[in-house]
Each structure stands twice: as structure tokens, then as C-alpha cells.
Amino acid sequence: MHWLGVLATALGAAALVLGAAALRSGWTLPWTRGKVLRPQLYGLGGVLFGVACLGQGLFSLGVLPAVSRDVRFYAVFALLLCGLLLIGVSQMPRTARRRG
């Protein structure tokens, strides 16, 4: 299962780089440009997703000190869920506010 930690680390690093690019300059991948309406939210979601994957990969490779499985599971789950929710919200159109 050593390859799984390497794969999670690589995926996390790639998501961090892409999220930082979206946060910094608003750049997204070419196949997501038509869908992403708010690149800053998309970038923040990518960063959270990347941190979760990178942390999980580094924990499984033994680079980071071991913590209990419950703490690791809930922390990674919360980061992944928040990241995916932000990526989903970044693709929703804005609604017009009513005055009244």
C-alpha cells in the first residue's frame, strides 16, 4: 500500500497548485472554464481538497507523526467535504437579490 500514499501525496500537491493558481489569478483548467463562475471559491475548495489529500498521503507514508485513526479520519473527511462543497458552490449561478 506504499503506492497509495505516493498517489495521494501527488494528487494533493497537484490540487494545491491548481487551487493556488485559481486563488491568485483566477486561472482554472481549460475544461472547467465554462462551468466555474467564481474562481476564488473554486481555488479555496481546491486548496482544502489538496491539503486533505496531501495530509492523508503523508500520514500513510509515515512522514507526519501518527495520530489516532479517528482524528485523522474526521479531519480529512471535514477538509474533503468542505473543499468539494466550495467547488460545487463555485459553479452555481448567482441569484438576484430582491429589494423589498
CSV table of N, CA, C and O in Angstrom, one decimal:
chain,number,residue,atom,x,y,z
A,1,MET,N,0.8,-1.2,0.0
A,1,MET,CA,0.0,0.0,0.0
A,1,MET,C,0.9,1.3,0.0
A,1,MET,O,0.3,2.3,0.2
A,2,HIS,N,2.1,1.1,-0.2
A,2,HIS,CA,3.0,2.3,-0.3
A,2,HIS,C,2.7,3.2,-1.4
A,2,HIS,O,2.8,4.4,-1.3
A,3,TRP,N,2.3,2.6,-2.5
A,3,TRP,CA,1.9,3.4,-3.7
A,3,TRP,C,0.7,4.2,-3.5
A,3,TRP,O,0.6,5.3,-4.1
A,4,LEU,N,-0.2,3.8,-2.6
A,4,LEU,CA,-1.4,4.6,-2.4
A,4,LEU,C,-1.0,5.9,-1.7
A,4,LEU,O,-1.6,7.0,-2.0
A,5,GLY,N,-0.1,5.9,-0.8
A,5,GLY,CA,0.4,7.1,-0.1
A,5,GLY,C,1.1,8.1,-1.1
A,5,GLY,O,0.9,9.3,-1.0
A,6,VAL,N,1.8,7.5,-2.0
A,6,VAL,CA,2.5,8.3,-3.0
A,6,VAL,C,1.5,8.9,-3.9
A,6,VAL,O,1.6,10.1,-4.3
A,7,LEU,N,0.5,8.2,-4.3
A,7,LEU,CA,-0.6,8.7,-5.2
A,7,LEU,C,-1.4,9.8,-4.5
A,7,LEU,O,-1.7,10.8,-5.1
A,8,ALA,N,-1.7,9.6,-3.2
A,8,ALA,CA,-2.5,10.6,-2.5
A,8,ALA,C,-1.6,11.9,-2.3
A,8,ALA,O,-2.2,13.0,-2.4
A,9,THR,N,-0.4,11.8,-2.1
A,9,THR,CA,0.5,12.9,-2.0
A,9,THR,C,0.6,13.7,-3.3
A,9,THR,O,0.6,14.9,-3.3
A,10,ALA,N,0.8,13.0,-4.4
A,10,ALA,CA,0.8,13.6,-5.7
A,10,ALA,C,-0.5,14.3,-6.1
A,10,ALA,O,-0.4,15.4,-6.6
A,11,LEU,N,-1.6,13.7,-5.8
A,11,LEU,CA,-2.9,14.3,-6.0
A,11,LEU,C,-3.1,15.5,-5.2
A,11,LEU,O,-3.6,16.6,-5.7
A,12,GLY,N,-2.7,15.5,-3.9
A,12,GLY,CA,-2.8,16.6,-3.0
A,12,GLY,C,-1.9,17.8,-3.5
A,12,GLY,O,-2.3,18.9,-3.5
A,13,ALA,N,-0.7,17.5,-3.9
A,13,ALA,CA,0.2,18.5,-4.4
A,13,ALA,C,-0.3,19.2,-5.7
A,13,ALA,O,-0.3,20.4,-5.8
A,14,ALA,N,-0.9,18.4,-6.6
A,14,ALA,CA,-1.5,18.9,-7.8
A,14,ALA,C,-2.7,19.8,-7.5
A,14,ALA,O,-2.8,20.9,-8.1
A,15,ALA,N,-3.5,19.4,-6.6
A,15,ALA,CA,-4.7,20.1,-6.2
A,15,ALA,C,-4.3,21.4,-5.5
A,15,ALA,O,-5.0,22.5,-5.7
A,16,LEU,N,-3.3,21.4,-4.7
A,16,LEU,CA,-2.8,22.6,-4.1
A,16,LEU,C,-2.3,23.6,-5.1
A,16,LEU,O,-2.6,24.8,-5.0
A,17,VAL,N,-1.5,23.2,-6.1
A,17,VAL,CA,-1.0,24.1,-7.1
A,17,VAL,C,-2.1,24.7,-7.9
A,17,VAL,O,-2.2,25.9,-8.2
A,18,LEU,N,-3.1,23.8,-8.3
A,18,LEU,CA,-4.2,24.4,-9.1
A,18,LEU,C,-5.1,25.3,-8.3
A,18,LEU,O,-5.6,26.3,-8.8
A,19,GLY,N,-5.3,24.9,-7.0
A,19,GLY,CA,-6.1,25.8,-6.2
A,19,GLY,C,-5.4,27.2,-5.9
A,19,GLY,O,-6.1,28.2,-5.9
A,20,ALA,N,-4.1,27.1,-5.7
A,20,ALA,CA,-3.4,28.4,-5.6
A,20,ALA,C,-3.4,29.2,-6.8
A,20,ALA,O,-3.5,30.5,-6.7
A,21,ALA,N,-3.4,28.6,-8.0
A,21,ALA,CA,-3.4,29.4,-9.2
A,21,ALA,C,-4.8,30.0,-9.4
A,21,ALA,O,-4.9,31.1,-9.9
A,22,ALA,N,-5.9,29.3,-9.0
A,22,ALA,CA,-7.2,29.9,-9.1
A,22,ALA,C,-7.4,31.0,-8.1
A,22,ALA,O,-8.1,32.0,-8.4
A,23,LEU,N,-6.8,30.8,-6.9
A,23,LEU,CA,-7.0,31.9,-5.9
A,23,LEU,C,-6.2,33.1,-6.3
A,23,LEU,O,-6.7,34.3,-6.2
A,24,ARG,N,-5.0,32.9,-6.8
A,24,ARG,CA,-4.1,34.1,-7.1
A,24,ARG,C,-4.5,34.8,-8.4
A,24,ARG,O,-4.5,36.0,-8.4
A,25,SER,N,-4.8,34.1,-9.5
A,25,SER,CA,-5.0,34.8,-10.7
A,25,SER,C,-6.4,34.5,-11.4
A,25,SER,O,-6.7,35.1,-12.4
A,26,GLY,N,-7.2,33.6,-10.8
A,26,GLY,CA,-8.4,33.3,-11.4
A,26,GLY,C,-8.3,32.3,-12.5
A,26,GLY,O,-9.3,32.0,-13.2
A,27,TRP,N,-7.2,31.6,-12.7
A,27,TRP,CA,-7.0,30.7,-13.7
A,27,TRP,C,-7.5,29.3,-13.3
A,27,TRP,O,-7.3,28.8,-12.2
A,28,THR,N,-8.3,28.7,-14.2
A,28,THR,CA,-8.7,27.3,-14.0
A,28,THR,C,-8.3,26.5,-15.2
A,28,THR,O,-7.9,27.0,-16.2
A,29,LEU,N,-8.5,25.2,-15.1
A,29,LEU,CA,-8.2,24.3,-16.2
A,29,LEU,C,-9.1,24.6,-17.4
A,29,LEU,O,-10.3,25.0,-17.2
A,30,PRO,N,-8.7,24.4,-18.6
A,30,PRO,CA,-9.5,24.7,-19.8
A,30,PRO,C,-10.9,24.1,-19.8
A,30,PRO,O,-11.8,24.7,-20.2
A,31,TRP,N,-11.0,22.8,-19.3
A,31,TRP,CA,-12.3,22.1,-19.4
A,31,TRP,C,-13.2,22.6,-18.3
A,31,TRP,O,-14.4,22.1,-18.3
A,32,THR,N,-12.8,23.4,-17.3
A,32,THR,CA,-13.6,23.9,-16.3
A,32,THR,C,-14.0,25.3,-16.4
A,32,THR,O,-14.8,25.9,-15.7
A,33,ARG,N,-13.4,26.0,-17.4
A,33,ARG,CA,-13.6,27.4,-17.5
A,33,ARG,C,-15.0,27.8,-17.8
A,33,ARG,O,-15.5,28.9,-17.3
A,34,GLY,N,-15.8,27.0,-18.5
A,34,GLY,CA,-17.2,27.4,-18.8
A,34,GLY,C,-18.1,27.1,-17.6
A,34,GLY,O,-19.2,27.7,-17.5
A,35,LYS,N,-17.7,26.3,-16.7
A,35,LYS,CA,-18.5,25.9,-15.6
A,35,LYS,C,-18.3,26.8,-14.3
A,35,LYS,O,-19.2,27.1,-13.6
A,36,VAL,N,-17.0,27.2,-14.1
A,36,VAL,CA,-16.6,27.9,-12.9
A,36,VAL,C,-17.0,29.4,-13.0
A,36,VAL,O,-16.5,30.1,-13.9
A,37,LEU,N,-17.9,29.8,-12.2
A,37,LEU,CA,-18.3,31.2,-12.2
A,37,LEU,C,-17.6,32.1,-11.2
A,37,LEU,O,-17.5,33.3,-11.3
A,38,ARG,N,-17.1,31.4,-10.1
A,38,ARG,CA,-16.4,32.2,-9.0
A,38,ARG,C,-15.1,31.5,-8.8
A,38,ARG,O,-15.0,30.5,-8.0
A,39,PRO,N,-14.0,31.9,-9.5
A,39,PRO,CA,-12.7,31.2,-9.4
A,39,PRO,C,-12.1,31.2,-8.0
A,39,PRO,O,-11.3,30.3,-7.6
A,40,GLN,N,-12.4,32.2,-7.2
A,40,GLN,CA,-11.8,32.3,-5.9
A,40,GLN,C,-12.3,31.2,-5.0
A,40,GLN,O,-11.6,30.5,-4.2
A,41,LEU,N,-13.6,31.0,-5.0
A,41,LEU,CA,-14.2,29.8,-4.3
A,41,LEU,C,-13.7,28.5,-4.8
A,41,LEU,O,-13.4,27.6,-4.0
A,42,TYR,N,-13.6,28.4,-6.1
A,42,TYR,CA,-13.0,27.2,-6.7
A,42,TYR,C,-11.6,26.9,-6.2
A,42,TYR,O,-11.2,25.8,-5.9
A,43,GLY,N,-10.8,28.0,-6.2
A,43,GLY,CA,-9.4,27.9,-5.7
A,43,GLY,C,-9.3,27.5,-4.2
A,43,GLY,O,-8.5,26.6,-3.8
A,44,LEU,N,-10.2,28.1,-3.4
A,44,LEU,CA,-10.2,27.7,-2.0
A,44,LEU,C,-10.6,26.3,-1.8
A,44,LEU,O,-10.1,25.6,-0.9
A,45,GLY,N,-11.6,25.8,-2.5
A,45,GLY,CA,-12.0,24.4,-2.5
A,45,GLY,C,-10.9,23.5,-2.9
A,45,GLY,O,-10.7,22.4,-2.3
A,46,GLY,N,-10.2,23.9,-3.9
A,46,GLY,CA,-9.0,23.1,-4.4
A,46,GLY,C,-7.9,23.0,-3.4
A,46,GLY,O,-7.3,22.0,-3.2
A,47,VAL,N,-7.7,24.1,-2.7
A,47,VAL,CA,-6.7,24.1,-1.6
A,47,VAL,C,-7.1,23.2,-0.5
A,47,VAL,O,-6.2,22.4,0.0
A,48,LEU,N,-8.3,23.3,0.0
A,48,LEU,CA,-8.8,22.4,1.0
A,48,LEU,C,-8.7,21.0,0.6
A,48,LEU,O,-8.3,20.1,1.4
A,49,PHE,N,-9.1,20.7,-0.6
A,49,PHE,CA,-9.1,19.3,-1.1
A,49,PHE,C,-7.6,18.8,-1.2
A,49,PHE,O,-7.3,17.7,-0.8
A,50,GLY,N,-6.7,19.7,-1.6
A,50,GLY,CA,-5.3,19.3,-1.7
A,50,GLY,C,-4.7,19.1,-0.4
A,50,GLY,O,-3.9,18.2,-0.2
A,51,VAL,N,-5.0,19.9,0.6
A,51,VAL,CA,-4.5,19.8,2.0
A,51,VAL,C,-4.9,18.4,2.6
A,51,VAL,O,-4.1,17.7,3.2
A,52,ALA,N,-6.2,18.1,2.3
A,52,ALA,CA,-6.7,16.8,2.8
A,52,ALA,C,-5.9,15.6,2.2
A,52,ALA,O,-5.5,14.7,2.9
A,53,CYS,N,-5.8,15.6,0.9
A,53,CYS,CA,-5.1,14.5,0.2
A,53,CYS,C,-3.6,14.5,0.6
A,53,CYS,O,-3.1,13.4,0.8
A,54,LEU,N,-3.0,15.6,0.6
A,54,LEU,CA,-1.6,15.7,1.0
A,54,LEU,C,-1.4,15.2,2.4
A,54,LEU,O,-0.4,14.4,2.7
A,55,GLY,N,-2.2,15.6,3.3
A,55,GLY,CA,-2.1,15.1,4.7
A,55,GLY,C,-2.3,13.6,4.8
A,55,GLY,O,-1.5,13.0,5.5
A,56,GLN,N,-3.3,13.1,4.1
A,56,GLN,CA,-3.5,11.7,4.2
A,56,GLN,C,-2.4,10.9,3.6
A,56,GLN,O,-2.0,9.9,4.1
A,57,GLY,N,-1.8,11.4,2.5
A,57,GLY,CA,-0.7,10.7,1.9
A,57,GLY,C,0.5,10.7,2.8
A,57,GLY,O,1.2,9.7,2.9
A,58,LEU,N,0.8,11.9,3.4
A,58,LEU,CA,2.0,12.0,4.3
A,58,LEU,C,1.8,11.2,5.6
A,58,LEU,O,2.8,10.6,6.1
A,59,PHE,N,0.6,11.1,6.1
A,59,PHE,CA,0.3,10.2,7.2
A,59,PHE,C,0.6,8.8,6.9
A,59,PHE,O,1.2,8.0,7.6
A,60,SER,N,0.1,8.3,5.7
A,60,SER,CA,0.2,6.9,5.3
A,60,SER,C,1.7,6.6,5.0
A,60,SER,O,2.1,5.4,5.1
A,61,LEU,N,2.5,7.6,4.5
A,61,LEU,CA,3.9,7.3,4.2
A,61,LEU,C,4.7,7.4,5.5
A,61,LEU,O,5.9,7.0,5.5
A,62,GLY,N,4.2,7.9,6.6
A,62,GLY,CA,4.9,7.9,7.8
A,62,GLY,C,5.8,9.2,8.0
A,62,GLY,O,6.6,9.3,8.8
A,63,VAL,N,5.6,10.2,7.1
A,63,VAL,CA,6.3,11.4,7.2
A,63,VAL,C,5.9,12.3,8.3
A,63,VAL,O,6.7,12.9,9.0
A,64,LEU,N,4.6,12.4,8.5
A,64,LEU,CA,4.0,13.1,9.6
A,64,LEU,C,3.8,12.2,10.8
A,64,LEU,O,3.6,11.0,10.6
A,65,PRO,N,3.9,12.7,12.0
A,65,PRO,CA,3.7,11.8,13.2
A,65,PRO,C,2.3,11.2,13.2
A,65,PRO,O,1.4,11.9,12.8
A,66,ALA,N,2.3,10.0,13.7
A,66,ALA,CA,1.0,9.3,13.8
A,66,ALA,C,0.0,9.9,14.8
A,66,ALA,O,0.5,10.3,15.9
A,67,VAL,N,-1.2,10.1,14.4
A,67,VAL,CA,-2.3,10.5,15.3
A,67,VAL,C,-3.3,9.3,15.3
A,67,VAL,O,-3.2,8.4,14.5
A,68,SER,N,-4.3,9.4,16.2
A,68,SER,CA,-5.3,8.3,16.2
A,68,SER,C,-6.0,8.3,14.9
A,68,SER,O,-6.2,9.3,14.2
A,69,ARG,N,-6.5,7.1,14.5
A,69,ARG,CA,-7.2,6.9,13.3
A,69,ARG,C,-8.5,7.8,13.2
A,69,ARG,O,-8.9,8.3,12.2
A,70,ASP,N,-9.2,7.9,14.4
A,70,ASP,CA,-10.4,8.7,14.4
A,70,ASP,C,-10.2,10.2,14.1
A,70,ASP,O,-10.9,10.8,13.3
A,71,VAL,N,-9.1,10.7,14.7
A,71,VAL,CA,-8.8,12.1,14.5
A,71,VAL,C,-8.4,12.3,13.0
A,71,VAL,O,-8.9,13.3,12.3
A,72,ARG,N,-7.6,11.4,12.5
A,72,ARG,CA,-7.2,11.6,11.1
A,72,ARG,C,-8.4,11.4,10.1
A,72,ARG,O,-8.6,12.2,9.2
A,73,PHE,N,-9.3,10.5,10.4
A,73,PHE,CA,-10.5,10.2,9.5
A,73,PHE,C,-11.4,11.5,9.5
A,73,PHE,O,-11.8,11.9,8.5
A,74,TYR,N,-11.7,12.0,10.7
A,74,TYR,CA,-12.6,13.1,10.8
A,74,TYR,C,-12.0,14.4,10.2
A,74,TYR,O,-12.7,15.2,9.6
A,75,ALA,N,-10.7,14.6,10.4
A,75,ALA,CA,-10.1,15.8,9.9
A,75,ALA,C,-10.0,15.8,8.4
A,75,ALA,O,-10.4,16.7,7.7
A,76,VAL,N,-9.6,14.6,7.8
A,76,VAL,CA,-9.6,14.5,6.4
A,76,VAL,C,-11.0,14.6,5.8
A,76,VAL,O,-11.2,15.2,4.7
A,77,PHE,N,-11.9,13.9,6.4
A,77,PHE,CA,-13.3,14.0,5.9
A,77,PHE,C,-13.9,15.4,5.9
A,77,PHE,O,-14.5,15.8,4.9
A,78,ALA,N,-13.6,16.1,6.9
A,78,ALA,CA,-14.1,17.5,7.0
A,78,ALA,C,-13.5,18.4,5.9
A,78,ALA,O,-14.2,19.2,5.3
A,79,LEU,N,-12.2,18.3,5.8
A,79,LEU,CA,-11.5,19.0,4.7
A,79,LEU,C,-12.0,18.7,3.3
A,79,LEU,O,-12.2,19.6,2.5
A,80,LEU,N,-12.1,17.4,3.1
A,80,LEU,CA,-12.6,17.0,1.7
A,80,LEU,C,-14.0,17.4,1.5
A,80,LEU,O,-14.3,17.9,0.4
A,81,LEU,N,-14.9,17.3,2.5
A,81,LEU,CA,-16.2,17.7,2.3
A,81,LEU,C,-16.3,19.2,2.1
A,81,LEU,O,-17.0,19.7,1.2
A,82,CYS,N,-15.6,20.0,2.9
A,82,CYS,CA,-15.6,21.5,2.7
A,82,CYS,C,-15.1,21.9,1.3
A,82,CYS,O,-15.6,22.8,0.7
A,83,GLY,N,-14.0,21.2,0.9
A,83,GLY,CA,-13.4,21.5,-0.4
A,83,GLY,C,-14.4,21.2,-1.5
A,83,GLY,O,-14.5,22.0,-2.4
A,84,LEU,N,-15.0,20.1,-1.5
A,84,LEU,CA,-15.9,19.7,-2.5
A,84,LEU,C,-17.2,20.6,-2.5
A,84,LEU,O,-17.7,20.9,-3.6
A,85,LEU,N,-17.6,21.0,-1.4
A,85,LEU,CA,-18.8,21.9,-1.3
A,85,LEU,C,-18.4,23.2,-1.9
A,85,LEU,O,-19.2,23.8,-2.7
A,86,LEU,N,-17.2,23.7,-1.6
A,86,LEU,CA,-16.8,25.0,-2.2
A,86,LEU,C,-16.7,24.9,-3.7
A,86,LEU,O,-17.0,25.9,-4.4
A,87,ILE,N,-16.1,23.8,-4.2
A,87,ILE,CA,-16.0,23.6,-5.6
A,87,ILE,C,-17.4,23.6,-6.3
A,87,ILE,O,-17.6,24.2,-7.3
A,88,GLY,N,-18.4,22.9,-5.6
A,88,GLY,CA,-19.7,22.9,-6.2
A,88,GLY,C,-20.4,24.2,-6.1
A,88,GLY,O,-21.1,24.6,-7.1
A,89,VAL,N,-20.2,25.0,-5.1
A,89,VAL,CA,-20.8,26.3,-4.9
A,89,VAL,C,-20.2,27.3,-6.0
A,89,VAL,O,-20.9,28.2,-6.5
A,90,SER,N,-19.0,27.1,-6.3
A,90,SER,CA,-18.3,28.0,-7.3
A,90,SER,C,-18.9,27.8,-8.6
A,90,SER,O,-18.7,28.7,-9.5
A,91,GLN,N,-19.6,26.8,-8.9
A,91,GLN,CA,-20.2,26.5,-10.2
A,91,GLN,C,-21.7,26.9,-10.3
A,91,GLN,O,-22.3,26.8,-11.3
A,92,MET,N,-22.2,27.4,-9.2
A,92,MET,CA,-23.6,27.8,-9.1
A,92,MET,C,-23.8,29.2,-9.6
A,92,MET,O,-23.0,30.1,-9.2
A,93,PRO,N,-24.8,29.5,-10.4
A,93,PRO,CA,-25.0,30.9,-10.8
A,93,PRO,C,-25.5,31.8,-9.6
A,93,PRO,O,-26.2,31.2,-8.7
A,94,ARG,N,-25.1,33.0,-9.6
A,94,ARG,CA,-25.6,33.9,-8.5
A,94,ARG,C,-27.1,34.2,-8.7
A,94,ARG,O,-27.5,34.4,-9.9
A,95,THR,N,-27.8,34.4,-7.6
A,95,THR,CA,-29.2,34.8,-7.8
A,95,THR,C,-29.3,36.3,-7.5
A,95,THR,O,-28.6,36.9,-6.8
A,96,ALA,N,-30.3,36.8,-8.1
A,96,ALA,CA,-30.5,38.3,-8.0
A,96,ALA,C,-31.2,38.5,-6.6
A,96,ALA,O,-32.1,37.8,-6.2
A,97,ARG,N,-30.7,39.5,-5.9
A,97,ARG,CA,-31.3,39.8,-4.6
A,97,ARG,C,-32.6,40.7,-4.8
A,97,ARG,O,-32.6,41.6,-5.6
A,98,ARG,N,-33.5,40.4,-4.0
A,98,ARG,CA,-34.8,41.1,-4.0
A,98,ARG,C,-34.7,42.3,-3.0
A,98,ARG,O,-34.1,42.1,-2.0
A,99,ARG,N,-35.2,43.4,-3.4
A,99,ARG,CA,-35.3,44.5,-2.5
A,99,ARG,C,-36.8,44.7,-2.2
A,99,ARG,O,-37.6,44.7,-3.1
A,100,GLY,N,-37.0,44.8,-1.0
A,100,GLY,CA,-38.5,45.0,-0.7
A,100,GLY,C,-38.8,44.9,0.7
A,100,GLY,O,-39.6,45.0,1.4
